[in-house]
C-alpha cells in the first residue's frame, strides 16, 4: 500500500510540473508574439523639397515641416516608424507597390490622386506659382521651354495651360534640378509650389522671382496610403494631427519654418 501511495504521489508531482512548465511556456510565447506583432511603419518622403523635407548639411539628417509633423503625430499616437527620404516619384512608387506603408511629402490632395491613394485630413494649404529670372514676363514664355517636377500638381497645371501660353515642357526628378535649369537658361521658367519656391528665394538659395501675383490651384497637403490599405495607420495620423492642432504643436512646427 505504501508503494502504491508513493507511486501515485510521484505521478501527481510529474503531471503538476509538466502543467506548470506548459503554462510558463505558453506565457513566454505570448509575450514574444506580442513583441513581434508590434508594427513599425515604413514611411517614404521626398529628399529635396525644402522646407518640407531636406538634408541638413551639418547633421546629415533630413529635417523639415513634414519630418516634424510625422514625429509629432507618431509620438502622440504611440507608434514607431522608419523614414526613407528617396524622392517624390520613388515615394509614390513605394506606396503603390506595397514597399511603403505611407508617404508624407508635401503631396497635394486632388481627385486624380484619390484614384490610387487614400489621404488624411489636410495639414497645410498651398498652390502653384511660376518662377523665372528677374524681368521675365508671362508673354516671354511663348516658344520657350519650362521646367516641371515629375508627378507633381505643378506639372499637372503646367500641362493644362501650355497651349494658352505657347511653351513646351521639360521634366525633372526634383526641385533643385528645375531651379538649376532655369538659372542656366535651359528653361525659361519653372512651376513650383508657392511655399517651397518662396522659402528658397527667401533663404537666397534660388535667385528667381515669382511671376504670378498669387498662387493658383490652392489645395491641401496630405499624408497618403495606398487606396484601400493601411486604414488603421491613416486613422492614427488623423487622430494625431487633430491633437497636435488642438495643442498648438502644429502651429509651432509651421512657425519654426516661417509659416
Short mmCIF file of C-alpha atoms in Angstrom, two decimals:
data_model
loop_
_atom_site.label_atom_id
_atom_site.label_comp_id
_atom_site.label_asym_id
_atom_site.label_seq_id
_atom_site.Cartn_x
_atom_site.Cartn_y
_atom_site.Cartn_z
CA UNK A 1 0.00 0.00 0.00
CA UNK A 2 2.86 2.37 0.85
CA UNK A 3 4.50 1.65 -2.50
CA UNK A 4 1.23 2.35 -4.36
CA UNK A 5 0.76 5.62 -2.46
CA UNK A 6 4.34 6.73 -3.18
CA UNK A 7 3.95 5.93 -6.87
CA UNK A 8 0.68 7.86 -7.02
CA UNK A 9 2.28 10.90 -5.38
CA UNK A 10 5.21 10.75 -7.82
CA UNK A 11 2.85 10.69 -10.82
CA UNK A 12 0.90 13.64 -9.45
CA UNK A 13 4.13 15.63 -8.98
CA UNK A 14 5.31 14.88 -12.55
CA UNK A 15 1.98 15.90 -14.03
CA UNK A 16 1.93 19.10 -11.93
CA UNK A 17 5.47 20.05 -13.02
CA UNK A 18 4.59 19.41 -16.66
CA UNK A 19 1.46 21.54 -16.40
CA UNK A 20 3.40 24.34 -14.66
CA UNK A 21 6.11 24.25 -17.32
CA UNK A 22 3.46 24.25 -20.03
CA UNK A 23 1.83 27.32 -18.54
CA UNK A 24 5.16 29.13 -18.37
CA UNK A 25 5.99 28.20 -21.94
CA UNK A 26 2.62 29.48 -23.16
CA UNK A 27 3.07 32.73 -21.26
CA UNK A 28 6.57 33.26 -22.70
CA UNK A 29 5.40 32.63 -26.25
CA UNK A 30 2.50 35.02 -25.81
CA UNK A 31 4.85 37.81 -24.72
CA UNK A 32 7.16 37.12 -27.66
CA UNK A 33 4.24 37.10 -30.06
CA UNK A 34 3.05 40.44 -28.70
CA UNK A 35 6.52 41.91 -29.17
CA UNK A 36 6.83 40.52 -32.70
CA UNK A 37 3.42 41.90 -33.59
CA UNK A 38 4.45 45.47 -32.68
CA UNK A 39 4.27 47.29 -36.03
CA UNK A 40 6.99 49.62 -37.23
CA UNK A 41 5.57 51.53 -40.20
CA UNK A 42 7.67 52.28 -43.26
CA UNK A 43 7.15 55.88 -44.38
CA UNK A 44 8.60 57.39 -47.57
CA UNK A 45 9.18 61.04 -48.38
CA UNK A 46 10.86 63.43 -50.78
CA UNK A 47 14.54 64.31 -50.36
CA UNK A 48 14.80 67.84 -51.77
CA UNK A 49 11.64 69.85 -51.08
CA UNK A 50 12.60 72.49 -48.53
CA UNK A 51 11.19 73.44 -46.13
CA UNK A 52 9.07 70.28 -46.00
CA UNK A 53 11.93 67.80 -46.29
CA UNK A 54 15.59 68.47 -46.98
CA UNK A 55 19.03 67.33 -45.88
CA UNK A 56 20.63 69.29 -43.06
CA UNK A 57 24.24 69.56 -44.21
CA UNK A 58 25.51 69.84 -40.63
CA UNK A 59 23.73 66.89 -39.03
CA UNK A 60 23.42 64.84 -42.26
CA UNK A 61 19.81 64.15 -41.32
CA UNK A 62 16.59 65.01 -43.11
CA UNK A 63 14.58 67.78 -41.49
CA UNK A 64 11.58 69.93 -42.35
CA UNK A 65 7.88 70.51 -41.80
CA UNK A 66 6.84 67.00 -42.84
CA UNK A 67 9.58 65.38 -40.78
CA UNK A 68 8.49 67.28 -37.66
CA UNK A 69 4.78 66.62 -38.23
CA UNK A 70 5.42 62.90 -38.70
CA UNK A 71 7.45 62.76 -35.48
CA UNK A 72 4.82 64.68 -33.52
CA UNK A 73 1.94 62.51 -34.75
CA UNK A 74 3.82 59.27 -34.08
CA UNK A 75 4.68 60.43 -30.55
CA UNK A 76 1.08 61.44 -29.90
CA UNK A 77 -0.28 58.10 -31.14
CA UNK A 78 2.49 55.92 -29.72
CA UNK A 79 3.68 54.15 -32.86
CA UNK A 80 7.12 53.54 -34.37
CA UNK A 81 8.16 54.29 -37.95
CA UNK A 82 11.14 54.24 -40.31
CA UNK A 83 11.57 57.26 -42.58
CA UNK A 84 13.03 56.86 -46.07
CA UNK A 85 13.80 60.06 -48.00
CA UNK A 86 14.06 58.72 -51.53
CA UNK A 87 12.38 61.36 -53.72
CA UNK A 88 8.78 62.12 -54.64
CA UNK A 89 8.44 59.67 -57.55
CA UNK A 90 10.12 56.93 -55.53
CA UNK A 91 7.80 57.59 -52.59
CA UNK A 92 4.67 57.25 -54.71
CA UNK A 93 6.01 54.09 -56.31
CA UNK A 94 6.91 52.57 -52.94
CA UNK A 95 3.39 53.14 -51.57
CA UNK A 96 1.70 51.82 -54.70
CA UNK A 97 3.88 48.68 -54.76
CA UNK A 98 3.40 47.99 -51.04
CA UNK A 99 7.07 48.62 -50.21
CA UNK A 100 6.00 51.52 -48.01
CA UNK A 101 3.00 51.82 -45.69
CA UNK A 102 2.54 55.53 -46.40
CA UNK A 103 4.16 58.74 -47.60
CA UNK A 104 4.36 62.34 -46.44
CA UNK A 105 6.00 64.64 -48.96
CA UNK A 106 4.14 67.89 -49.46
CA UNK A 107 1.65 65.88 -51.52
CA UNK A 108 -1.30 67.84 -52.87
CA UNK A 109 -4.66 66.14 -52.40
CA UNK A 110 -6.57 66.05 -55.69
CA UNK A 111 -9.21 63.93 -57.41
CA UNK A 112 -6.75 62.20 -59.75
CA UNK A 113 -4.56 61.01 -56.88
CA UNK A 114 -7.59 59.87 -54.92
CA UNK A 115 -7.99 57.12 -57.52
CA UNK A 116 -4.86 55.40 -56.21
CA UNK A 117 -4.32 56.88 -52.72
CA UNK A 118 -6.34 57.44 -49.56
CA UNK A 119 -5.49 60.73 -47.83
CA UNK A 120 -5.51 62.12 -44.34
CA UNK A 121 -7.08 65.43 -43.49
CA UNK A 122 -5.06 68.30 -44.96
CA UNK A 123 -2.28 69.62 -42.73
CA UNK A 124 -1.16 72.54 -44.95
CA UNK A 125 -2.67 74.51 -47.87
CA UNK A 126 -0.59 75.56 -50.87
CA UNK A 127 -0.83 76.38 -54.57
CA UNK A 128 1.45 76.64 -57.56
CA UNK A 129 3.38 79.59 -58.99
CA UNK A 130 5.66 80.24 -61.95
CA UNK A 131 9.21 81.33 -61.18
CA UNK A 132 11.80 82.74 -63.60
CA UNK A 133 14.79 85.06 -63.81
CA UNK A 134 14.12 88.64 -62.80
CA UNK A 135 12.48 90.72 -65.51
CA UNK A 136 10.74 87.77 -67.18
CA UNK A 137 7.09 88.19 -68.22
CA UNK A 138 4.48 85.53 -68.92
CA UNK A 139 4.45 86.60 -72.57
CA UNK A 140 8.17 85.74 -72.75
CA UNK A 141 7.39 82.04 -72.29
CA UNK A 142 5.90 81.64 -75.77
CA UNK A 143 8.08 79.35 -77.86
CA UNK A 144 10.32 78.52 -74.87
CA UNK A 145 10.53 75.52 -72.54
CA UNK A 146 9.53 75.45 -68.88
CA UNK A 147 10.63 73.06 -66.13
CA UNK A 148 8.32 70.86 -64.07
CA UNK A 149 8.85 68.15 -61.48
CA UNK A 150 7.54 64.66 -62.24
CA UNK A 151 4.34 63.60 -60.50
CA UNK A 152 3.50 67.00 -59.02
CA UNK A 153 0.50 69.31 -59.04
CA UNK A 154 2.75 71.91 -60.70
CA UNK A 155 3.36 69.51 -63.58
CA UNK A 156 -0.36 68.91 -64.00
CA UNK A 157 -1.12 72.62 -64.04
CA UNK A 158 1.71 73.41 -66.45
CA UNK A 159 0.40 70.78 -68.86
CA UNK A 160 -3.14 72.18 -68.61
CA UNK A 161 -2.16 75.72 -69.70
CA UNK A 162 0.78 75.07 -72.04
CA UNK A 163 -1.29 75.77 -75.18
CA UNK A 164 -2.53 79.03 -73.69
CA UNK A 165 1.00 80.35 -73.14
CA UNK A 166 2.65 78.52 -76.05
CA UNK A 167 5.57 76.85 -74.24
CA UNK A 168 6.98 73.32 -74.22
CA UNK A 169 7.79 71.29 -71.11
CA UNK A 170 10.93 69.63 -69.77
CA UNK A 171 10.52 67.15 -66.92
CA UNK A 172 12.81 66.79 -63.89
CA UNK A 173 13.03 64.42 -60.92
CA UNK A 174 13.50 67.06 -58.21
CA UNK A 175 13.16 70.76 -57.43
CA UNK A 176 16.90 71.64 -57.38
CA UNK A 177 17.24 70.28 -60.93
CA UNK A 178 14.40 72.54 -62.07
CA UNK A 179 15.91 75.60 -60.44
CA UNK A 180 19.31 74.90 -62.00
CA UNK A 181 17.75 74.50 -65.45
CA UNK A 182 16.15 77.95 -65.18
CA UNK A 183 19.28 79.50 -63.71
CA UNK A 184 21.45 78.26 -66.59
CA UNK A 185 18.92 79.21 -69.25
CA UNK A 186 17.98 75.69 -70.31
CA UNK A 187 14.37 76.55 -69.41
CA UNK A 188 12.67 79.94 -69.25
CA UNK A 189 10.70 79.23 -66.05
CA UNK A 190 9.57 76.53 -63.65
CA UNK A 191 6.28 75.59 -62.00
CA UNK A 192 6.57 75.01 -58.26
CA UNK A 193 4.54 75.08 -55.03
CA UNK A 194 4.47 78.63 -53.70
CA UNK A 195 5.66 77.86 -50.16
CA UNK A 196 8.65 75.89 -51.45
CA UNK A 197 9.98 78.32 -54.05
CA UNK A 198 9.23 81.30 -51.78
CA UNK A 199 11.27 79.67 -49.00
CA UNK A 200 14.20 79.04 -51.36
CA UNK A 201 14.09 82.61 -52.66
CA UNK A 202 13.90 83.99 -49.11
CA UNK A 203 16.93 81.98 -47.96
CA UNK A 204 18.88 83.08 -51.03
CA UNK A 205 19.35 79.56 -52.37
CA UNK A 206 17.40 80.41 -55.53
CA UNK A 207 17.89 83.65 -57.48
CA UNK A 208 14.49 83.72 -59.20
CA UNK A 209 11.27 85.68 -58.85
CA UNK A 210 7.63 84.66 -58.87
CA UNK A 211 5.68 85.83 -61.93
CA UNK A 212 2.06 85.43 -60.80
CA UNK A 213 0.54 87.69 -58.13
CA UNK A 214 -0.90 84.85 -56.05
CA UNK A 215 -0.82 81.02 -56.07
CA UNK A 216 -3.27 79.20 -58.31
CA UNK A 217 -4.90 75.83 -57.81
CA UNK A 218 -4.66 76.08 -54.00
CA UNK A 219 -5.28 72.72 -52.27
CA UNK A 220 -4.23 70.87 -49.12
CA UNK A 221 -1.21 68.66 -48.49
CA UNK A 222 -1.99 65.21 -47.12
CA UNK A 223 -0.46 62.05 -45.64
CA UNK A 224 -1.17 59.22 -48.10
CA UNK A 225 -1.57 55.44 -48.09
CA UNK A 226 -2.38 53.03 -50.91
CA UNK A 227 -6.09 53.09 -51.68
CA UNK A 228 -7.90 50.54 -49.55
CA UNK A 229 -4.83 49.74 -47.44
CA UNK A 230 -3.46 50.77 -44.04
CA UNK A 231 -6.73 52.31 -42.85
CA UNK A 232 -5.59 51.95 -39.22
CA UNK A 233 -2.43 54.00 -39.87
CA UNK A 234 -4.47 56.66 -41.65
CA UNK A 235 -6.82 56.86 -38.67
CA UNK A 236 -3.87 57.20 -36.32
CA UNK A 237 -2.41 60.03 -38.40
CA UNK A 238 -5.73 61.91 -38.47
CA UNK A 239 -6.17 61.46 -34.72
CA UNK A 240 -2.63 62.64 -34.04
CA UNK A 241 -2.98 65.57 -36.42
CA UNK A 242 -6.16 66.65 -34.66
CA UNK A 243 -4.37 66.52 -31.31
CA UNK A 244 -1.29 68.49 -32.39
CA UNK A 245 -3.57 71.12 -33.94
CA UNK A 246 -5.50 71.40 -30.69
CA UNK A 247 -2.36 71.54 -28.52
CA UNK A 248 -0.70 74.16 -30.70
CA UNK A 249 2.17 71.86 -31.67
CA UNK A 250 1.37 72.10 -35.39
CA UNK A 251 1.39 75.89 -35.18
CA UNK A 252 4.84 75.75 -33.53
CA UNK A 253 6.18 73.46 -36.26
CA UNK A 254 4.97 75.76 -39.03
CA UNK A 255 6.31 78.82 -37.23
CA UNK A 256 9.71 77.15 -36.98
CA UNK A 257 9.91 77.22 -40.78
CA UNK A 258 8.46 80.69 -41.24
CA UNK A 259 4.75 79.98 -41.63
#
